[in-house]
PDB file of C-alpha atoms in Angstrom:
ATOM      1  CA  MET A   1       3.976  14.982  -5.581  1.00  0.00           C
ATOM      2  CA  LYS A   2       5.147  12.750  -2.758  1.00  0.00           C
ATOM      3  CA  ALA A   3       4.272   9.060  -2.434  1.00  0.00           C
ATOM      4  CA  ILE A   4       4.564   6.401   0.226  1.00  0.00           C
ATOM      5  CA  LEU A   5       4.555   2.680  -0.371  1.00  0.00           C
ATOM      6  CA  PHE A   6       3.073   1.020   2.700  1.00  0.00           C
ATOM      7  CA  ASN A   7       4.462  -2.524   2.774  1.00  0.00           C
ATOM      8  CA  GLY A   8       2.067  -4.283   5.148  1.00  0.00           C
ATOM      9  CA  SER A   9       3.922  -7.575   5.014  1.00  0.00           C
ATOM     10  CA  LEU A  10       6.317  -8.758   7.692  1.00  0.00           C
ATOM     11  CA  GLU A  11       8.817  -9.965   5.081  1.00  0.00           C
ATOM     12  CA  ARG A  12      12.202  -8.245   5.235  1.00  0.00           C
ATOM     13  CA  ARG A  13      13.893  -9.880   2.248  1.00  0.00           C
ATOM     14  CA  SER A  14      14.242  -7.696  -0.869  1.00  0.00           C
ATOM     15  CA  GLU A  15      13.475 -10.745  -3.019  1.00  0.00           C
ATOM     16  CA  SER A  16      10.164 -11.416  -1.203  1.00  0.00           C
ATOM     17  CA  THR A  17       6.860 -10.788  -2.982  1.00  0.00           C
ATOM     18  CA  SER A  18       6.351  -7.515  -1.099  1.00  0.00           C
ATOM     19  CA  GLY A  19       9.969  -6.467  -1.676  1.00  0.00           C
ATOM     20  CA  ILE A  20       9.775  -7.061  -5.425  1.00  0.00           C
ATOM     21  CA  ILE A  21       6.452  -5.210  -5.756  1.00  0.00           C
ATOM     22  CA  SER A  22       7.694  -2.334  -3.575  1.00  0.00           C
ATOM     23  CA  SER A  23      10.862  -1.993  -5.657  1.00  0.00           C
ATOM     24  CA  TYR A  24       8.891  -2.035  -8.907  1.00  0.00           C
ATOM     25  CA  PHE A  25       6.549   0.733  -7.750  1.00  0.00           C
ATOM     26  CA  SER A  26       9.335   2.777  -6.204  1.00  0.00           C
ATOM     27  CA  ASP A  27      11.383   2.675  -9.405  1.00  0.00           C
ATOM     28  CA  ARG A  28       8.412   3.545 -11.616  1.00  0.00           C
ATOM     29  CA  LEU A  29       7.162   6.410  -9.418  1.00  0.00           C
ATOM     30  CA  GLU A  30      10.668   7.865  -9.080  1.00  0.00           C
ATOM     31  CA  ALA A  31      11.029   7.693 -12.886  1.00  0.00           C
ATOM     32  CA  LEU A  32       7.893   9.860 -13.091  1.00  0.00           C
ATOM     33  CA  GLY A  33       9.509  12.431 -10.796  1.00  0.00           C
ATOM     34  CA  ILE A  34       7.471  11.435  -7.746  1.00  0.00           C
ATOM     35  CA  GLN A  35       9.438  11.439  -4.491  1.00  0.00           C
ATOM     36  CA  THR A  36       8.822   7.994  -3.002  1.00  0.00           C
ATOM     37  CA  ASP A  37       9.404   6.495   0.437  1.00  0.00           C
ATOM     38  CA  ILE A  38       8.880   2.855   1.375  1.00  0.00           C
ATOM     39  CA  PHE A  39       7.416   2.219   4.814  1.00  0.00           C
ATOM     40  CA  THR A  40       8.259  -1.384   5.663  1.00  0.00           C
ATOM     41  CA  LEU A  41       6.132  -2.518   8.567  1.00  0.00           C
ATOM     42  CA  ALA A  42       8.609  -5.230   9.553  1.00  0.00           C
ATOM     43  CA  ASP A  43      11.280  -2.579  10.230  1.00  0.00           C
ATOM     44  CA  SER A  44       9.028   0.119  11.703  1.00  0.00           C
ATOM     45  CA  GLY A  45       9.007  -0.691  15.419  1.00  0.00           C
ATOM     46  CA  ILE A  46       5.297   0.183  15.661  1.00  0.00           C
ATOM     47  CA  PRO A  47       3.963  -1.135  18.998  1.00  0.00           C
ATOM     48  CA  LEU A  48       0.489  -2.489  19.679  1.00  0.00           C
ATOM     49  CA  PHE A  49      -2.109   0.281  19.576  1.00  0.00           C
ATOM     50  CA  ASP A  50      -2.682   1.538  23.114  1.00  0.00           C
ATOM     51  CA  VAL A  51      -4.985   4.489  23.795  1.00  0.00           C
ATOM     52  CA  THR A  52      -3.932   4.603  27.451  1.00  0.00           C
ATOM     53  CA  LEU A  53      -0.388   5.785  26.712  1.00  0.00           C
ATOM     54  CA  THR A  54       0.318   9.349  27.816  1.00  0.00           C
ATOM     55  CA  LYS A  55       3.127   9.816  25.264  1.00  0.00           C
ATOM     56  CA  THR A  56       3.053   8.813  21.611  1.00  0.00           C
ATOM     57  CA  PRO A  57       5.872   6.363  20.777  1.00  0.00           C
ATOM     58  CA  LEU A  58       8.596   7.850  18.555  1.00  0.00           C
ATOM     59  CA  ALA A  59       8.074   5.180  15.857  1.00  0.00           C
ATOM     60  CA  VAL A  60       4.403   6.171  15.686  1.00  0.00           C
ATOM     61  CA  GLU A  61       5.257   9.879  15.417  1.00  0.00           C
ATOM     62  CA  ARG A  62       7.597   9.105  12.502  1.00  0.00           C
ATOM     63  CA  MET A  63       4.999   6.917  10.823  1.00  0.00           C
ATOM     64  CA  ALA A  64       2.235   9.517  11.210  1.00  0.00           C
ATOM     65  CA  GLN A  65       4.510  12.183   9.719  1.00  0.00           C
ATOM     66  CA  MET A  66       5.382   9.991   6.728  1.00  0.00           C
ATOM     67  CA  PHE A  67       1.757   9.008   6.103  1.00  0.00           C
ATOM     68  CA  THR A  68       0.286  12.502   6.434  1.00  0.00           C
ATOM     69  CA  SER A  69       2.965  14.221   4.359  1.00  0.00           C
ATOM     70  CA  ALA A  70       2.517  11.905   1.349  1.00  0.00           C
ATOM     71  CA  ASP A  71      -0.036  12.876  -1.297  1.00  0.00           C
ATOM     72  CA  LEU A  72      -0.240   9.365  -2.724  1.00  0.00           C
ATOM     73  CA  HIS A  73      -0.273   6.064  -0.870  1.00  0.00           C
ATOM     74  CA  ILE A  74       0.164   2.602  -2.354  1.00  0.00           C
ATOM     75  CA  TRP A  75      -0.787  -0.064   0.182  1.00  0.00           C
ATOM     76  CA  LEU A  76       0.602  -3.576  -0.355  1.00  0.00           C
ATOM     77  CA  ALA A  77      -0.606  -6.552   1.661  1.00  0.00           C
ATOM     78  CA  PRO A  78      -0.672 -10.330   1.593  1.00  0.00           C
ATOM     79  CA  LEU A  79      -4.003 -11.943   2.401  1.00  0.00           C
ATOM     80  CA  TYR A  80      -3.877 -13.715   5.772  1.00  0.00           C
ATOM     81  CA  HIS A  81      -6.946 -15.718   6.802  1.00  0.00           C
ATOM     82  CA  GLY A  82      -9.379 -13.611   4.800  1.00  0.00           C
ATOM     83  CA  SER A  83      -7.976 -10.133   5.454  1.00  0.00           C
ATOM     84  CA  ILE A  84      -4.860  -7.990   5.681  1.00  0.00           C
ATOM     85  CA  PRO A  85      -2.291  -8.769   8.385  1.00  0.00           C
ATOM     86  CA  GLY A  86      -3.368  -7.606  11.838  1.00  0.00           C
ATOM     87  CA  VAL A  87      -0.099  -5.723  12.264  1.00  0.00           C
ATOM     88  CA  MET A  88      -0.961  -3.623   9.213  1.00  0.00           C
ATOM     89  CA  LYS A  89      -4.345  -2.708  10.668  1.00  0.00           C
ATOM     90  CA  ASN A  90      -2.650  -1.987  14.016  1.00  0.00           C
ATOM     91  CA  CYS A  91      -0.298   0.452  12.278  1.00  0.00           C
ATOM     92  CA  LEU A  92      -3.195   2.241  10.585  1.00  0.00           C
ATOM     93  CA  ASP A  93      -5.073   2.393  13.910  1.00  0.00           C
ATOM     94  CA  TRP A  94      -2.200   4.500  15.263  1.00  0.00           C
ATOM     95  CA  LEU A  95      -3.276   7.297  12.878  1.00  0.00           C
ATOM     96  CA  GLU A  96      -5.695   8.105  15.685  1.00  0.00           C
ATOM     97  CA  VAL A  97      -2.856  10.291  17.029  1.00  0.00           C
ATOM     98  CA  THR A  98      -3.771  12.756  14.244  1.00  0.00           C
ATOM     99  CA  ALA A  99      -7.460  12.976  15.281  1.00  0.00           C
ATOM    100  CA  ASN A 100      -7.194  16.531  16.665  1.00  0.00           C
ATOM    101  CA  ARG A 101      -5.436  17.997  13.641  1.00  0.00           C
ATOM    102  CA  TYR A 102      -7.178  20.384  11.273  1.00  0.00           C
ATOM    103  CA  GLU A 103      -7.063  17.636   8.613  1.00  0.00           C
ATOM    104  CA  PRO A 104      -6.984  14.411  10.647  1.00  0.00           C
ATOM    105  CA  TYR A 105      -6.073  10.887   9.566  1.00  0.00           C
ATOM    106  CA  LEU A 106      -5.450  10.667   5.811  1.00  0.00           C
ATOM    107  CA  THR A 107      -7.862  13.401   4.741  1.00  0.00           C
ATOM    108  CA  ASP A 108      -7.925  13.695   0.938  1.00  0.00           C
ATOM    109  CA  LYS A 109      -4.963  11.363   0.353  1.00  0.00           C
ATOM    110  CA  THR A 110      -5.134   9.114  -2.707  1.00  0.00           C
ATOM    111  CA  VAL A 111      -4.661   5.397  -1.996  1.00  0.00           C
ATOM    112  CA  GLY A 112      -3.873   2.606  -4.456  1.00  0.00           C
ATOM    113  CA  LEU A 113      -4.495  -0.925  -3.211  1.00  0.00           C
ATOM    114  CA  ILE A 114      -2.640  -4.163  -3.969  1.00  0.00           C
ATOM    115  CA  CYS A 115      -3.177  -7.535  -2.291  1.00  0.00           C
ATOM    116  CA  TRP A 116      -1.896 -11.004  -3.125  1.00  0.00           C
ATOM    117  CA  ALA A 117      -3.072 -14.469  -2.183  1.00  0.00           C
ATOM    118  CA  ASP A 118      -2.220 -18.028  -3.103  1.00  0.00           C
ATOM    119  CA  GLY A 119      -5.778 -18.509  -4.372  1.00  0.00           C
ATOM    120  CA  LEU A 120      -8.406 -16.237  -5.840  1.00  0.00           C
ATOM    121  CA  GLN A 121      -9.383 -14.433  -2.632  1.00  0.00           C
ATOM    122  CA  ALA A 122      -7.079 -11.375  -2.783  1.00  0.00           C
ATOM    123  CA  MET A 123     -10.095  -9.138  -3.397  1.00  0.00           C
ATOM    124  CA  GLN A 124     -11.052  -9.689   0.254  1.00  0.00           C
ATOM    125  CA  GLY A 125      -7.873  -7.872   1.296  1.00  0.00           C
ATOM    126  CA  ILE A 126      -8.595  -5.077  -1.198  1.00  0.00           C
ATOM    127  CA  ASN A 127     -12.080  -4.689   0.272  1.00  0.00           C
ATOM    128  CA  ALA A 128     -10.682  -4.522   3.813  1.00  0.00           C
ATOM    129  CA  MET A 129      -8.101  -1.882   2.854  1.00  0.00           C
ATOM    130  CA  ASP A 130     -10.743   0.067   0.910  1.00  0.00           C
ATOM    131  CA  ALA A 131     -12.986   0.257   3.992  1.00  0.00           C
ATOM    132  CA  ILE A 132     -10.045   1.320   6.201  1.00  0.00           C
ATOM    133  CA  ALA A 133      -8.873   3.989   3.736  1.00  0.00           C
ATOM    134  CA  LYS A 134     -12.379   5.453   3.499  1.00  0.00           C
ATOM    135  CA  SER A 135     -12.759   5.505   7.285  1.00  0.00           C
ATOM    136  CA  LEU A 136      -9.464   7.419   7.436  1.00  0.00           C
ATOM    137  CA  ARG A 137     -10.968  10.005   5.008  1.00  0.00           C
ATOM    138  CA  ALA A 138      -8.777   8.969   2.088  1.00  0.00           C
ATOM    139  CA  TRP A 139      -9.797   8.366  -1.520  1.00  0.00           C
ATOM    140  CA  PRO A 140      -9.118   4.803  -2.721  1.00  0.00           C
ATOM    141  CA  LEU A 141      -8.422   4.710  -6.446  1.00  0.00           C
ATOM    142  CA  PRO A 142     -11.176   3.147  -8.583  1.00  0.00           C
ATOM    143  CA  PHE A 143      -8.684   0.558  -9.846  1.00  0.00           C
ATOM    144  CA  SER A 144      -6.908  -1.908  -7.562  1.00  0.00           C
ATOM    145  CA  VAL A 145      -4.768  -4.980  -8.163  1.00  0.00           C
ATOM    146  CA  PRO A 146      -5.790  -8.274  -6.536  1.00  0.00           C
ATOM    147  CA  ILE A 147      -3.018 -10.757  -7.333  1.00  0.00           C
ATOM    148  CA  VAL A 148      -3.054 -14.519  -7.742  1.00  0.00           C
ATOM    149  CA  ARG A 149       0.477 -15.099  -6.538  1.00  0.00           C
ATOM    150  CA  SER A 150       1.136 -18.086  -8.812  1.00  0.00           C
ATOM    151  CA  ALA A 151       0.589 -15.768 -11.842  1.00  0.00           C
ATOM    152  CA  LEU A 152       2.596 -12.813 -10.478  1.00  0.00           C
ATOM    153  CA  PHE A 153       5.963 -13.945 -11.768  1.00  0.00           C
ATOM    154  CA  ASP A 154       7.055 -14.703 -15.311  1.00  0.00           C
ATOM    155  CA  GLY A 155       7.572 -18.464 -15.604  1.00  0.00           C
ATOM    156  CA  ASN A 156      10.238 -19.911 -13.344  1.00  0.00           C
ATOM    157  CA  ASP A 157      11.903 -16.557 -12.607  1.00  0.00           C
ATOM    158  CA  LYS A 158      10.543 -15.615  -9.185  1.00  0.00           C
ATOM    159  CA  LYS A 159      11.992 -12.098  -9.487  1.00  0.00           C
ATOM    160  CA  GLU A 160      10.533 -11.071 -12.856  1.00  0.00           C
ATOM    161  CA  ILE A 161       6.942  -9.791 -12.750  1.00  0.00           C
ATOM    162  CA  SER A 162       4.707 -11.293 -15.448  1.00  0.00           C
ATOM    163  CA  PRO A 163       3.432  -9.144 -18.321  1.00  0.00           C
ATOM    164  CA  LEU A 164      -0.122  -9.580 -17.014  1.00  0.00           C
ATOM    165  CA  TYR A 165       0.711  -7.879 -13.712  1.00  0.00           C
ATOM    166  CA  ILE A 166       3.075  -5.329 -15.254  1.00  0.00           C
ATOM    167  CA  ASN A 167       0.084  -4.137 -17.309  1.00  0.00           C
ATOM    168  CA  LYS A 168      -2.084  -3.921 -14.196  1.00  0.00           C
ATOM    169  CA  PHE A 169       0.627  -2.176 -12.149  1.00  0.00           C
ATOM    170  CA  GLU A 170       1.182   0.324 -14.962  1.00  0.00           C
ATOM    171  CA  LYS A 171      -2.529   1.118 -15.116  1.00  0.00           C
ATOM    172  CA  LEU A 172      -2.594   1.703 -11.341  1.00  0.00           C
ATOM    173  CA  ILE A 173       0.502   3.920 -11.577  1.00  0.00           C
ATOM    174  CA  SER A 174      -0.998   5.879 -14.475  1.00  0.00           C
ATOM    175  CA  ILE A 175      -4.222   6.560 -12.581  1.00  0.00           C
ATOM    176  CA  ALA A 176      -2.373   7.356  -9.333  1.00  0.00           C
ATOM    177  CA  ALA A 177       0.128   9.713 -10.946  1.00  0.00           C
ATOM    178  CA  SER A 178      -2.312  11.552 -13.174  1.00  0.00           C
ATOM    179  CA  LYS A 179      -5.545  11.127 -11.199  1.00  0.00           C
ATOM    180  CA  LYS A 180      -7.169  10.488 -14.580  1.00  0.00           C
ATOM    181  CA  ILE A 181      -8.750   7.298 -15.781  1.00  0.00           C
ATOM    182  CA  GLU A 182      -8.018   6.499 -19.394  1.00  0.00           C
ATOM    183  CA  LYS A 183      -9.322   3.616 -21.388  1.00  0.00           C
ATOM    184  CA  THR A 184      -6.592   1.014 -21.698  1.00  0.00           C
ATOM    185  CA  THR A 185      -6.509  -2.558 -22.851  1.00  0.00           C
ATOM    186  CA  ILE A 186      -5.114  -5.187 -20.578  1.00  0.00           C
ATOM    187  CA  ASN A 187      -3.793  -8.178 -22.464  1.00  0.00           C
ATOM    188  CA  HIS A 188      -4.764 -11.412 -20.787  1.00  0.00           C
ATOM    189  CA  LEU A 189      -2.452 -14.351 -21.266  1.00  0.00           C
TER     190      LEU A 189
END
């Protein structure tokens, strides 16, 4: 199995929220024997979506190859003004370059969804990504992780994920890696 972590944030720092979550998932998936790539939007060079171009930009060709060759996707996004960042949606819009393929877009790919917000609204980002994934013919997992950012980290250590979210991340990884839903108990603090 091959996975891609789609980091939809524009943060480049490894100690950023998106960097810490990406590293956690990458390490855990690799430990399960799943080949994992991280697609960091901030470093991708993806231009604004433009249907009038006669040649597909090289960065877009690379991105489309990475996205279509992965069996499993984990999409990570901060919530900006009620939705995912526009640059993340722009990147996904470029999958239109696959429209004429036998299996266009993200046909039959599995997608796990994670969004974080400073308040309780992260589910809005999950809902936006869910709608996008479905329109791209992918299968969003029936379990997603909306994050209240103030509860993401363990106490004062802004690099250590809290037990609450480790449990949720592990459940998402278990479902994504096995494509089976098992009854588990999530301990609430």
